[in-house]
CSV table of C-alpha atoms in Angstrom, one decimal:
chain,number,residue,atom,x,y,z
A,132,UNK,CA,0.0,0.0,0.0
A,133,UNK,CA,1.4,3.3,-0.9
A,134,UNK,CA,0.8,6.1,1.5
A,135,UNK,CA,4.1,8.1,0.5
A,136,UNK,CA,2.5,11.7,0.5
A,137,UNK,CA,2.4,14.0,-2.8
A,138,UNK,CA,4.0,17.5,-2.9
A,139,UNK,CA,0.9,19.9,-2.5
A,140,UNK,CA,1.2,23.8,-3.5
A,141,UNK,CA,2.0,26.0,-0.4
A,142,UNK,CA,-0.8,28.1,0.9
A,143,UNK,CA,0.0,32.4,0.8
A,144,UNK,CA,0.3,33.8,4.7
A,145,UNK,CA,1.6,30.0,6.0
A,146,UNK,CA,5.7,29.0,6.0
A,147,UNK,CA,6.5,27.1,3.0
A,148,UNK,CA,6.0,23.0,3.3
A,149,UNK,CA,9.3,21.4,2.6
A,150,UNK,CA,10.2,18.1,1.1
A,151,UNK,CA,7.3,16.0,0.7
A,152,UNK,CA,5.0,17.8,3.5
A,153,UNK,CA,1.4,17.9,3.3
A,154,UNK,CA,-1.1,18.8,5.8
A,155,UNK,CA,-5.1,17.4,6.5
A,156,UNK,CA,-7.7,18.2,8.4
A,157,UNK,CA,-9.7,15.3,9.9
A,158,UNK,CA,-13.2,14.9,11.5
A,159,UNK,CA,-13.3,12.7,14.7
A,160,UNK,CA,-16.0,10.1,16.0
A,161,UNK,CA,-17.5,13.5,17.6
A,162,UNK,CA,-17.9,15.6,14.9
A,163,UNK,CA,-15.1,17.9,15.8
A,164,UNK,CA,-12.4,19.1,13.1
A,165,UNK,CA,-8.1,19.2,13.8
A,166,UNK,CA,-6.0,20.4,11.6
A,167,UNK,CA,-2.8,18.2,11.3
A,168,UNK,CA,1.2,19.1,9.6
A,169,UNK,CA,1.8,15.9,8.1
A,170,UNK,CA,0.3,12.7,7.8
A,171,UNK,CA,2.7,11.4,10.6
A,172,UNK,CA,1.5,14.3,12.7
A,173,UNK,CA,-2.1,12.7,11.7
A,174,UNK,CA,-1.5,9.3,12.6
A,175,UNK,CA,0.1,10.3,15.6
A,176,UNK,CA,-3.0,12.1,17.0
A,177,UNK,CA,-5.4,9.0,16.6
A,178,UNK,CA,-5.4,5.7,18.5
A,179,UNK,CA,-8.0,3.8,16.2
A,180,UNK,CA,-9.3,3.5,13.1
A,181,UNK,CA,-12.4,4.6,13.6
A,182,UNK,CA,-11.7,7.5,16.0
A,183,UNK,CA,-11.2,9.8,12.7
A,184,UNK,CA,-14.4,9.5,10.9
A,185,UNK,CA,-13.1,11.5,7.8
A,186,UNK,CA,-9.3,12.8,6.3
A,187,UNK,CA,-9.5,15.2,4.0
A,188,UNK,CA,-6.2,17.0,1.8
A,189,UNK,CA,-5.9,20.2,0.1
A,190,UNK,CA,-7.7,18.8,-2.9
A,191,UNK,CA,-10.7,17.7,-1.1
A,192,UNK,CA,-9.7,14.1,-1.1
A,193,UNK,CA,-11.8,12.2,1.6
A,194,UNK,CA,-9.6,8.8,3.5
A,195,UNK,CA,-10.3,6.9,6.5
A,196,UNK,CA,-7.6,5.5,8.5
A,197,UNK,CA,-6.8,2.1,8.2
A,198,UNK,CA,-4.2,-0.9,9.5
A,199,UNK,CA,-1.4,-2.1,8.3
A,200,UNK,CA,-0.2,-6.0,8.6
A,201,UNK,CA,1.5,-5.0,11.7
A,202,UNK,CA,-1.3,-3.4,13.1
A,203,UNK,CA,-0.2,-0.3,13.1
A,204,UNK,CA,-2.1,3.1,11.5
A,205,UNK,CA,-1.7,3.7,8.2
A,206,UNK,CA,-3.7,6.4,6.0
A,207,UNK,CA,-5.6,4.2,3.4
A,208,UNK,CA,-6.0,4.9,-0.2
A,209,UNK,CA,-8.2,7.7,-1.5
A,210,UNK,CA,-12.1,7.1,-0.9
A,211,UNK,CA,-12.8,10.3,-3.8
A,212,UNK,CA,-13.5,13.5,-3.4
A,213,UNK,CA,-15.5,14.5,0.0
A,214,UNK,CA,-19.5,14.7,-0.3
A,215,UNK,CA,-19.8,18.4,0.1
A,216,UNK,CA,-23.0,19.2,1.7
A,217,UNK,CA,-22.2,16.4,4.6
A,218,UNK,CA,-18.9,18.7,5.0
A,219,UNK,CA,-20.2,22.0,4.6
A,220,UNK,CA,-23.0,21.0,7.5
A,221,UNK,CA,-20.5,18.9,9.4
A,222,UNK,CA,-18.6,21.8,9.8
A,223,UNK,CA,-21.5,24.1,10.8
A,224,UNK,CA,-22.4,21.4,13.2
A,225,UNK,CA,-18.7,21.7,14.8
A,226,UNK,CA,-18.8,25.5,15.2
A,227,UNK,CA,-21.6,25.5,17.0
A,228,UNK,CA,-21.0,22.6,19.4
A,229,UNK,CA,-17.1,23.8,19.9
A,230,UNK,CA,-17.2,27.4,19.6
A,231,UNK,CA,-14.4,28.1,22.0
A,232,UNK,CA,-12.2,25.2,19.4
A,233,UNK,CA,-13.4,27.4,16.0
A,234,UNK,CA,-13.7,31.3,16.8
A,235,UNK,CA,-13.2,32.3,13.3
A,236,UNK,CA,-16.4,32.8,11.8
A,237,UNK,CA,-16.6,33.4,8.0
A,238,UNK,CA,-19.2,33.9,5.7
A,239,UNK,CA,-21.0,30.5,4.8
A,240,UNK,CA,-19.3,29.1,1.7
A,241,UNK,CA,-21.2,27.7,-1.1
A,242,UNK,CA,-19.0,25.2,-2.8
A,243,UNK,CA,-16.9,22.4,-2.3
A,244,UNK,CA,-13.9,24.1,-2.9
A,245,UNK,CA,-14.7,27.3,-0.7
A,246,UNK,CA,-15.4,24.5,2.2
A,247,UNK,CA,-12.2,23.0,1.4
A,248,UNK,CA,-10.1,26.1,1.5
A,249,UNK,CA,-11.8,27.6,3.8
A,250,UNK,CA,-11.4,24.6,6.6
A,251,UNK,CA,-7.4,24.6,5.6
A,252,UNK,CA,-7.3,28.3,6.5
A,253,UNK,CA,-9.1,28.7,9.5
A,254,UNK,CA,-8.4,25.6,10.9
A,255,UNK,CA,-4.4,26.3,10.4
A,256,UNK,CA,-4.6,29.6,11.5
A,257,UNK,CA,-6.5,28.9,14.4
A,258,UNK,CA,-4.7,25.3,15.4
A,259,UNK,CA,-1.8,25.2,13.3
A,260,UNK,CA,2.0,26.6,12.6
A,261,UNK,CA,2.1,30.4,13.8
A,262,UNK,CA,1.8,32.6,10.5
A,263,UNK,CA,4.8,34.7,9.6
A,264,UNK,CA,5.7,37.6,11.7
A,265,UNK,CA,3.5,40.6,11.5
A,266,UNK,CA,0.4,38.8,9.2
A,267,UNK,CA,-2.1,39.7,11.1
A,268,UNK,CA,-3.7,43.3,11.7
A,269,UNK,CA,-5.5,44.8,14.1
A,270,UNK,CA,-7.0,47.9,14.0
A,271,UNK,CA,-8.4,50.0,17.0
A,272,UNK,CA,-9.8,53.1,16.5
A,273,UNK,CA,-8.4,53.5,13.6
A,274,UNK,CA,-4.5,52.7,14.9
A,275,UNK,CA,-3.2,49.6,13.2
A,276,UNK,CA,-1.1,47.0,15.4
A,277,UNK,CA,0.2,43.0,13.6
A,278,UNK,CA,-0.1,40.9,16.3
A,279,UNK,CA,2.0,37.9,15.4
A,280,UNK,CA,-1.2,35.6,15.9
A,281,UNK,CA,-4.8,35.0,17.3
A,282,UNK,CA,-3.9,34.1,20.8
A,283,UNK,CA,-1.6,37.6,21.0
A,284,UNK,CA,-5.1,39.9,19.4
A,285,UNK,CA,-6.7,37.6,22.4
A,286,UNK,CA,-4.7,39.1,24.9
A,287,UNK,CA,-4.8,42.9,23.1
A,288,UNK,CA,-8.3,42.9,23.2
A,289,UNK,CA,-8.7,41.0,27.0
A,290,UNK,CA,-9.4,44.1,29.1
A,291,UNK,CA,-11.1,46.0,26.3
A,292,UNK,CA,-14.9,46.9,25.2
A,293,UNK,CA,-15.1,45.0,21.7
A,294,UNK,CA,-16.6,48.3,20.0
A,295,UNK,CA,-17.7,48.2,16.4
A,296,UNK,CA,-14.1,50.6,16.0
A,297,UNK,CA,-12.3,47.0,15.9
A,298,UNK,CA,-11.2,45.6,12.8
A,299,UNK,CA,-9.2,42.5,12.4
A,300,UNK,CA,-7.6,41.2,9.1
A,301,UNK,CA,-6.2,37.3,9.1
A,302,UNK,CA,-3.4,36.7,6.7
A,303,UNK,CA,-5.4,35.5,3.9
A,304,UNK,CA,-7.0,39.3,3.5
A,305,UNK,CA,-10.3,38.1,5.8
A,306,UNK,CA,-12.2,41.4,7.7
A,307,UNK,CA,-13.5,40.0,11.1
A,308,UNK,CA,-15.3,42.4,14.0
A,309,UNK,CA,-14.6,40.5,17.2
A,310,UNK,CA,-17.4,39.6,19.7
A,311,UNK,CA,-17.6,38.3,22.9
A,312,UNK,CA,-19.1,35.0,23.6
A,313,UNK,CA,-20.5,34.4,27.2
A,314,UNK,CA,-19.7,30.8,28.3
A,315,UNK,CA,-22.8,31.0,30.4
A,316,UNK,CA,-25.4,33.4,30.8
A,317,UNK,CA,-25.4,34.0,34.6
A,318,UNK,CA,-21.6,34.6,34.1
A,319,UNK,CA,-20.1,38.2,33.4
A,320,UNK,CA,-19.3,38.9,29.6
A,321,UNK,CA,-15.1,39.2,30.6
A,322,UNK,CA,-15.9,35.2,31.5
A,323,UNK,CA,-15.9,34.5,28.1
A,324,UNK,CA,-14.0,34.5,24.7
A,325,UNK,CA,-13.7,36.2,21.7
A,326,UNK,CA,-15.1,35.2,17.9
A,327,UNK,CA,-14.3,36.5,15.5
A,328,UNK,CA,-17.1,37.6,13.1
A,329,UNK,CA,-15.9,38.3,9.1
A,330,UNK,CA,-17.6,41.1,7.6
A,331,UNK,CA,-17.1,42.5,4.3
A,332,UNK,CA,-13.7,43.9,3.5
A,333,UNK,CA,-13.3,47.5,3.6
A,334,UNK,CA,-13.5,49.5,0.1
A,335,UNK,CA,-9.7,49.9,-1.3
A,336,UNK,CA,-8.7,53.4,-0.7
A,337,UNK,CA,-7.9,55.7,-3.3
């Protein structure tokens, strides 16, 4: 069985995949998304075969995980490309059950490939390798800042009032208006966390 990975284009705003590198995302028994570096870095975050219920690669390419004669895990052979409306709603589904796990919210996306894409980015930038230094923006008021990732605009905007003043941008070129989420309703709003809402992107100065 050959599960030697294929070299896969590198994605603008993440470092550069060397060698023979390529990243998944996989679903778990629960319905919950993970965004993974390599296929060893996959295997390596799942005891059984059935505890991933769905890989998926940059091309939309669905697997399951299977084993090998030694019993070990292995990544089996293509399955095809992923049914998209199972994905699309799979992934609505994990938003709303995880939302401290998924806090970037973008517009709903309407084909396969935008689900695709989309589940790369977020999932990466939310989960994944740090983006390169100063990718990010946040704007306050009108003053810029480039936080060098989410968990850093976290801490910016801890002690702050989340006006409709804040912008920020992600390194793909995504406009989001942070909100905060209560974890429960009897508890105060600085209890929670922060999503981050996209709205459309500002008109291009002149």
């Amino acid at each position: 069985m050959n599960t030697i990975p294929r070299q896969q284009p590198d994605t603008p705003g993440l470092p550069a995949r060397t060698g023979d590198a390529r990243d998944y995302i996989a679903v778990d028994d629960s319905g919950d998304f993970s965004y993974h570096r390599s296929e060893q870095d996959l295997l390596a975050g799942f005891e059984y075969v059935g505890e991933a219920a769905c890989v998926i690669d940059r091309s939309g390419n669905a697997y399951r995980l299977a084993l090998d004669p030694n019993r070990h895990l292995i990544l089996a052979p293509s399955l095809g490309p992923v049914e998209f409306h199972w994905l699309r709603q799979a992934w609505l589904h994990a938003q709303n059950t995880h939302p401290e796990g998924h806090r970037l919210r973008r517009f709903f996306p309407i084909t396969r490939e935008e689900v695709v894409s989309g589940l790369f980015e977020t999932l990466s930038l939310e989960h994944g390798p740090a983006p390169a230094e100063s990718s990010w923006s946040l704007e306050i008021n009108g003053l810029a800042s480039h936080p060098t990732n989410l968990e850093e605009i976290d801490r910016l905007l801890a002690h702050r009032d989340l006006t409709k003043h804040i912008r920020v941008k992600d390194p793909f070129g995504h406009t989001y208006r942070p909100l905060r989420h209560r974890r429960h309703w009897y508890l105060p709003e600085t209890a929670g966390f922060n999503l981050y809402v996209e709205i459309p992107a500002p008109p291009a100065s002149d």
